[in-house]
PDB file of C-alpha atoms and ligand atoms in Angstrom:
ATOM      1  CA  MET A 124       7.140  -1.945 -18.689  1.00 97.00           C
ATOM      2  CA  GLU A 125       7.011  -0.316 -15.281  1.00 98.00           C
ATOM      3  CA  ALA A 126       4.083   0.288 -12.981  1.00 98.00           C
ATOM      4  CA  LEU A 127       3.543   2.307  -9.827  1.00 98.00           C
ATOM      5  CA  ILE A 128       1.542   0.814  -6.981  1.00 98.00           C
ATOM      6  CA  ILE A 129       0.180   3.421  -4.572  1.00 98.00           C
ATOM      7  CA  VAL A 130      -0.561   1.537  -1.362  1.00 98.00           C
ATOM      8  CA  ASP A 131      -3.470   2.561   0.880  1.00 98.00           C
ATOM      9  CA  VAL A 132      -3.235   6.371   0.823  1.00 98.00           C
ATOM     10  CA  GLN A 133      -6.625   6.545   2.510  1.00 98.00           C
ATOM     11  CA  ASN A 134      -8.185   8.995   4.947  1.00 98.00           C
ATOM     12  CA  ASP A 135      -8.056   6.576   7.876  1.00 98.00           C
ATOM     13  CA  PHE A 136      -4.258   6.314   7.563  1.00 98.00           C
ATOM     14  CA  CYS A 137      -3.753  10.079   7.394  1.00 98.00           C
ATOM     15  CA  PRO A 138      -3.804  12.614  10.279  1.00 97.00           C
ATOM     16  CA  ASP A 139      -7.218  12.597  12.070  1.00 96.00           C
ATOM     17  CA  GLY A 140      -7.990   9.162  10.594  1.00 98.00           C
ATOM     18  CA  ALA A 141      -8.972   6.082  12.591  1.00 98.00           C
ATOM     19  CA  LEU A 142      -5.499   4.550  12.267  1.00 97.00           C
ATOM     20  CA  ALA A 143      -3.437   7.627  11.513  1.00 97.00           C
ATOM     21  CA  VAL A 144       0.155   7.188  10.421  1.00 97.00           C
ATOM     22  CA  GLN A 145       2.349  10.065  11.565  1.00 96.00           C
ATOM     23  CA  GLU A 146       2.771  12.456   8.603  1.00 97.00           C
ATOM     24  CA  GLY A 147       0.761  10.017   6.492  1.00 98.00           C
ATOM     25  CA  ASP A 148      -0.445  12.805   4.226  1.00 98.00           C
ATOM     26  CA  ALA A 149       3.154  13.836   3.487  1.00 98.00           C
ATOM     27  CA  VAL A 150       3.265  11.045   0.899  1.00 98.00           C
ATOM     28  CA  VAL A 151       0.617  12.670  -1.290  1.00 98.00           C
ATOM     29  CA  GLU A 152       2.814  15.207  -3.057  1.00 98.00           C
ATOM     30  CA  PRO A 153       5.723  12.845  -3.889  1.00 98.00           C
ATOM     31  CA  ILE A 154       3.224  10.210  -5.018  1.00 98.00           C
ATOM     32  CA  ASN A 155       1.463  12.604  -7.373  1.00 98.00           C
ATOM     33  CA  GLU A 156       4.866  13.466  -8.819  1.00 98.00           C
ATOM     34  CA  LEU A 157       5.788   9.784  -9.192  1.00 98.00           C
ATOM     35  CA  ALA A 158       2.427   8.933 -10.759  1.00 98.00           C
ATOM     36  CA  SER A 159       3.093  11.346 -13.614  1.00 97.00           C
ATOM     37  CA  ARG A 160       6.157   9.273 -14.607  1.00 97.00           C
ATOM     38  CA  PHE A 161       4.642   5.807 -15.042  1.00 97.00           C
ATOM     39  CA  PRO A 162       2.446   4.436 -17.830  1.00 97.00           C
ATOM     40  CA  LEU A 163       0.449   2.267 -15.418  1.00 98.00           C
ATOM     41  CA  VAL A 164      -0.630   3.426 -11.963  1.00 98.00           C
ATOM     42  CA  VAL A 165      -2.536   1.177  -9.580  1.00 98.00           C
ATOM     43  CA  ALA A 166      -3.907   2.364  -6.232  1.00 98.00           C
ATOM     44  CA  THR A 167      -4.743  -0.168  -3.550  1.00 98.00           C
ATOM     45  CA  ARG A 168      -7.328   0.415  -0.851  1.00 98.00           C
ATOM     46  CA  ASP A 169      -7.621  -1.370   2.469  1.00 98.00           C
ATOM     47  CA  TRP A 170     -11.289  -2.331   2.126  1.00 98.00           C
ATOM     48  CA  HIS A 171     -12.506  -4.221   5.139  1.00 98.00           C
ATOM     49  CA  PRO A 172     -15.891  -5.649   6.052  1.00 97.00           C
ATOM     50  CA  ALA A 173     -17.244  -4.204   9.338  1.00 97.00           C
ATOM     51  CA  ASP A 174     -16.314  -7.413  11.197  1.00 96.00           C
ATOM     52  CA  HIS A 175     -12.749  -7.742   9.909  1.00 97.00           C
ATOM     53  CA  GLY A 176     -10.470  -9.962  11.991  1.00 96.00           C
ATOM     54  CA  SER A 177      -7.739  -7.304  12.223  1.00 96.00           C
ATOM     55  CA  PHE A 178      -9.989  -5.109  14.402  1.00 97.00           C
ATOM     56  CA  ALA A 179      -9.401  -5.026  18.167  1.00 96.00           C
ATOM     57  CA  GLU A 180     -13.024  -5.911  18.912  1.00 94.00           C
ATOM     58  CA  ARG A 181     -12.375  -9.219  17.137  1.00 95.00           C
ATOM     59  CA  GLY A 182      -9.024  -9.812  18.807  1.00 94.00           C
ATOM     60  CA  GLY A 183      -6.894  -8.185  16.123  1.00 95.00           C
ATOM     61  CA  PRO A 184      -4.152  -5.587  16.568  1.00 95.00           C
ATOM     62  CA  TRP A 185      -5.853  -2.504  15.064  1.00 96.00           C
ATOM     63  CA  PRO A 186      -8.745  -0.137  15.761  1.00 97.00           C
ATOM     64  CA  VAL A 187     -11.635  -0.276  13.293  1.00 98.00           C
ATOM     65  CA  HIS A 188     -10.387   1.298  10.051  1.00 98.00           C
ATOM     66  CA  CYS A 189     -11.068   1.426   6.322  1.00 98.00           C
ATOM     67  CA  VAL A 190     -14.511  -0.137   6.480  1.00 98.00           C
ATOM     68  CA  GLN A 191     -15.931  -0.576   2.969  1.00 98.00           C
ATOM     69  CA  GLY A 192     -17.953   2.402   1.807  1.00 97.00           C
ATOM     70  CA  THR A 193     -16.997   4.773   4.651  1.00 98.00           C
ATOM     71  CA  SER A 194     -15.266   8.123   4.133  1.00 98.00           C
ATOM     72  CA  GLY A 195     -12.257   6.812   6.067  1.00 98.00           C
ATOM     73  CA  ALA A 196     -11.744   4.176   3.387  1.00 98.00           C
ATOM     74  CA  GLU A 197     -11.660   6.711   0.552  1.00 98.00           C
ATOM     75  CA  LEU A 198      -8.392   7.715  -1.066  1.00 98.00           C
ATOM     76  CA  HIS A 199      -6.915  10.951   0.306  1.00 98.00           C
ATOM     77  CA  PRO A 200      -8.708  13.799  -1.520  1.00 98.00           C
ATOM     78  CA  GLU A 201      -5.467  15.309  -2.820  1.00 98.00           C
ATOM     79  CA  ILE A 202      -4.276  12.159  -4.554  1.00 98.00           C
ATOM     80  CA  ASP A 203      -4.536  12.940  -8.267  1.00 97.00           C
ATOM     81  CA  ARG A 204      -7.226  10.516  -9.449  1.00 97.00           C
ATOM     82  CA  SER A 205      -6.616  11.399 -13.078  1.00 97.00           C
ATOM     83  CA  ARG A 206      -3.273   9.548 -12.866  1.00 97.00           C
ATOM     84  CA  ILE A 207      -4.755   6.348 -11.442  1.00 98.00           C
ATOM     85  CA  ASP A 208      -5.598   3.662 -13.988  1.00 97.00           C
ATOM     86  CA  LEU A 209      -6.971   1.060 -11.592  1.00 97.00           C
ATOM     87  CA  VAL A 210      -8.083   0.778  -7.983  1.00 98.00           C
ATOM     88  CA  VAL A 211      -7.535  -2.591  -6.314  1.00 98.00           C
ATOM     89  CA  ASP A 212      -9.393  -3.338  -3.081  1.00 98.00           C
ATOM     90  CA  LYS A 213      -7.760  -5.679  -0.586  1.00 97.00           C
ATOM     91  CA  GLY A 214      -8.397  -6.984   2.919  1.00 97.00           C
ATOM     92  CA  GLN A 215     -11.954  -8.020   2.067  1.00 97.00           C
ATOM     93  CA  ALA A 216     -11.773 -11.534   3.528  1.00 95.00           C
ATOM     94  CA  PRO A 217     -12.875 -11.249   7.193  1.00 94.00           C
ATOM     95  CA  ASP A 218     -10.285 -13.661   8.533  1.00 93.00           C
ATOM     96  CA  ARG A 219      -7.268 -12.840   6.414  1.00 92.00           C
ATOM     97  CA  GLU A 220      -4.787 -10.108   7.165  1.00 88.00           C
ATOM     98  CA  GLY A 221      -4.837  -8.545   3.726  1.00 94.00           C
ATOM     99  CA  TYR A 222      -1.743  -6.373   4.186  1.00 97.00           C
ATOM    100  CA  SER A 223      -0.500  -7.110   0.688  1.00 98.00           C
ATOM    101  CA  GLY A 224      -2.035  -5.710  -2.483  1.00 98.00           C
ATOM    102  CA  PHE A 225      -1.380  -9.120  -4.039  1.00 98.00           C
ATOM    103  CA  GLU A 226      -3.415 -11.085  -1.479  1.00 96.00           C
ATOM    104  CA  ASP A 227      -6.693 -12.344  -3.014  1.00 94.00           C
ATOM    105  CA  THR A 228      -6.864  -9.492  -5.544  1.00 96.00           C
ATOM    106  CA  GLY A 229      -5.739 -10.652  -8.989  1.00 94.00           C
ATOM    107  CA  LEU A 230      -3.129  -7.862  -9.024  1.00 98.00           C
ATOM    108  CA  GLU A 231      -0.335 -10.202 -10.152  1.00 98.00           C
ATOM    109  CA  ARG A 232      -2.321 -11.356 -13.182  1.00 97.00           C
ATOM    110  CA  LEU A 233      -3.288  -7.803 -14.027  1.00 97.00           C
ATOM    111  CA  LEU A 234       0.361  -6.677 -14.006  1.00 98.00           C
ATOM    112  CA  ARG A 235       1.439  -9.646 -16.135  1.00 98.00           C
ATOM    113  CA  GLU A 236      -1.305  -9.006 -18.670  1.00 97.00           C
ATOM    114  CA  ARG A 237       0.059  -5.467 -19.069  1.00 97.00           C
ATOM    115  CA  GLY A 238       3.611  -6.795 -19.530  1.00 98.00           C
ATOM    116  CA  VAL A 239       4.916  -5.241 -16.324  1.00 98.00           C
ATOM    117  CA  GLN A 240       8.402  -6.293 -15.235  1.00 98.00           C
ATOM    118  CA  THR A 241       9.255  -3.618 -12.677  1.00 98.00           C
ATOM    119  CA  VAL A 242       6.961  -2.535  -9.893  1.00 98.00           C
ATOM    120  CA  HIS A 243       7.494   0.753  -8.021  1.00 98.00           C
ATOM    121  CA  VAL A 244       5.883   0.905  -4.593  1.00 98.00           C
ATOM    122  CA  ALA A 245       4.939   3.881  -2.388  1.00 98.00           C
ATOM    123  CA  GLY A 246       2.293   4.729   0.191  1.00 98.00           C
ATOM    124  CA  LEU A 247       1.191   3.624   3.668  1.00 98.00           C
ATOM    125  CA  ALA A 248       2.471   2.183   5.753  1.00 98.00           C
ATOM    126  CA  LEU A 249       6.102   1.311   5.096  1.00 98.00           C
ATOM    127  CA  ASP A 250       6.294  -1.334   7.844  1.00 98.00           C
ATOM    128  CA  TYR A 251       2.966  -3.049   7.013  1.00 98.00           C
ATOM    129  CA  CYS A 252       1.163  -2.862   3.702  1.00 98.00           C
ATOM    130  CA  VAL A 253       4.001  -1.310   1.651  1.00 98.00           C
ATOM    131  CA  ARG A 254       6.365  -3.946   3.042  1.00 98.00           C
ATOM    132  CA  ALA A 255       3.948  -6.835   2.402  1.00 98.00           C
ATOM    133  CA  THR A 256       3.079  -5.628  -1.103  1.00 98.00           C
ATOM    134  CA  ALA A 257       6.742  -5.169  -2.091  1.00 98.00           C
ATOM    135  CA  LEU A 258       7.749  -8.567  -0.665  1.00 98.00           C
ATOM    136  CA  ASP A 259       4.916 -10.297  -2.540  1.00 98.00           C
ATOM    137  CA  ALA A 260       5.957  -8.520  -5.732  1.00 98.00           C
ATOM    138  CA  ARG A 261       9.473  -9.915  -5.291  1.00 98.00           C
ATOM    139  CA  ARG A 262       8.089 -13.419  -4.624  1.00 98.00           C
ATOM    140  CA  ALA A 263       6.077 -13.139  -7.822  1.00 97.00           C
ATOM    141  CA  GLY A 264       9.294 -12.363  -9.707  1.00 98.00           C
ATOM    142  CA  PHE A 265       8.932  -8.639 -10.380  1.00 98.00           C
ATOM    143  CA  GLU A 266      11.786  -6.180 -10.042  1.00 98.00           C
ATOM    144  CA  VAL A 267      10.825  -3.932  -7.150  1.00 98.00           C
ATOM    145  CA  VAL A 268      11.727  -0.337  -6.299  1.00 98.00           C
ATOM    146  CA  VAL A 269      10.405   1.155  -3.046  1.00 98.00           C
ATOM    147  CA  HIS A 270      10.342   4.972  -2.964  1.00 98.00           C
ATOM    148  CA  ARG A 271      11.065   5.675   0.652  1.00 98.00           C
ATOM    149  CA  ASP A 272      10.345   9.415   0.626  1.00 97.00           C
ATOM    150  CA  ALA A 273       6.869   8.536  -0.608  1.00 98.00           C
ATOM    151  CA  THR A 274       6.181   6.258   2.375  1.00 98.00           C
ATOM    152  CA  ARG A 275       5.691   6.709   6.119  1.00 98.00           C
ATOM    153  CA  ALA A 276       5.843   4.044   8.833  1.00 98.00           C
ATOM    154  CA  VAL A 277       3.626   3.177  11.806  1.00 97.00           C
ATOM    155  CA  ASN A 278       6.610   2.261  14.015  1.00 96.00           C
ATOM    156  CA  VAL A 279       4.656   0.351  16.679  1.00 95.00           C
ATOM    157  CA  GLU A 280       8.147  -0.521  17.898  1.00 96.00           C
ATOM    158  CA  PRO A 281      10.861   2.095  17.317  1.00 96.00           C
ATOM    159  CA  GLY A 282      12.993   1.035  14.357  1.00 98.00           C
ATOM    160  CA  ASP A 283      10.276  -0.948  12.558  1.00 98.00           C
ATOM    161  CA  ASP A 284      10.873   1.312   9.562  1.00 98.00           C
ATOM    162  CA  GLU A 285      14.583   0.440   9.388  1.00 98.00           C
ATOM    163  CA  ARG A 286      13.849  -3.259   9.889  1.00 98.00           C
ATOM    164  CA  ALA A 287      11.354  -3.150   7.035  1.00 98.00           C
ATOM    165  CA  VAL A 288      13.937  -1.512   4.763  1.00 98.00           C
ATOM    166  CA  SER A 289      16.532  -4.175   5.662  1.00 98.00           C
ATOM    167  CA  GLU A 290      14.056  -6.958   4.981  1.00 98.00           C
ATOM    168  CA  LEU A 291      13.076  -5.455   1.637  1.00 98.00           C
ATOM    169  CA  GLU A 292      16.691  -5.084   0.580  1.00 98.00           C
ATOM    170  CA  ALA A 293      17.461  -8.658   1.678  1.00 98.00           C
ATOM    171  CA  ALA A 294      14.584  -9.806  -0.551  1.00 98.00           C
ATOM    172  CA  GLY A 295      16.150  -8.037  -3.528  1.00 98.00           C
ATOM    173  CA  ALA A 296      14.052  -4.890  -3.598  1.00 98.00           C
ATOM    174  CA  ARG A 297      15.774  -1.563  -4.234  1.00 98.00           C
ATOM    175  CA  VAL A 298      14.933   1.120  -1.684  1.00 98.00           C
ATOM    176  CA  VAL A 299      15.585   4.583  -3.117  1.00 98.00           C
TER     177      VAL A 299
HETATM  178 ZN1  LIG B 306      -6.435  -2.907   7.461  1.00 67.65          ZN
END
């Protein structure tokens, strides 16, 4: 049993969003294509309270983004909702990072209940939430495939994307 996890393809991470990833919306088309190939598709959303600790005004590294219930926190409008079986909201604890779709969400249990052995990962951003989600999936014992053409990176430091790929491969994930 294989599942696709679509990580955080939300308006705030796409061009004109509060924390836009360069070419973030370029992942939409390959993700819609991928989603048609898997029997179980889960979409995660970064879903922060208004006072989340990752925001600069609270000493965190990021501008305010993906606040619960705002349009910026919604999935990109061109993501094919009809292919998504479940939406998992993450990053809800004010003082926890919440990069990973497995952090405080019950996603691991949900995948096990469905008999999932292999997890495919795509979305935003490669060097943060895709990386953290894929690494946690490996730690939980799943086979992991990261679809690089269906991701984009923030690249706060040049080369963060390549470092993320190396780290994922070292952890036993396949990057295709
Ligand atoms: Zn966030």
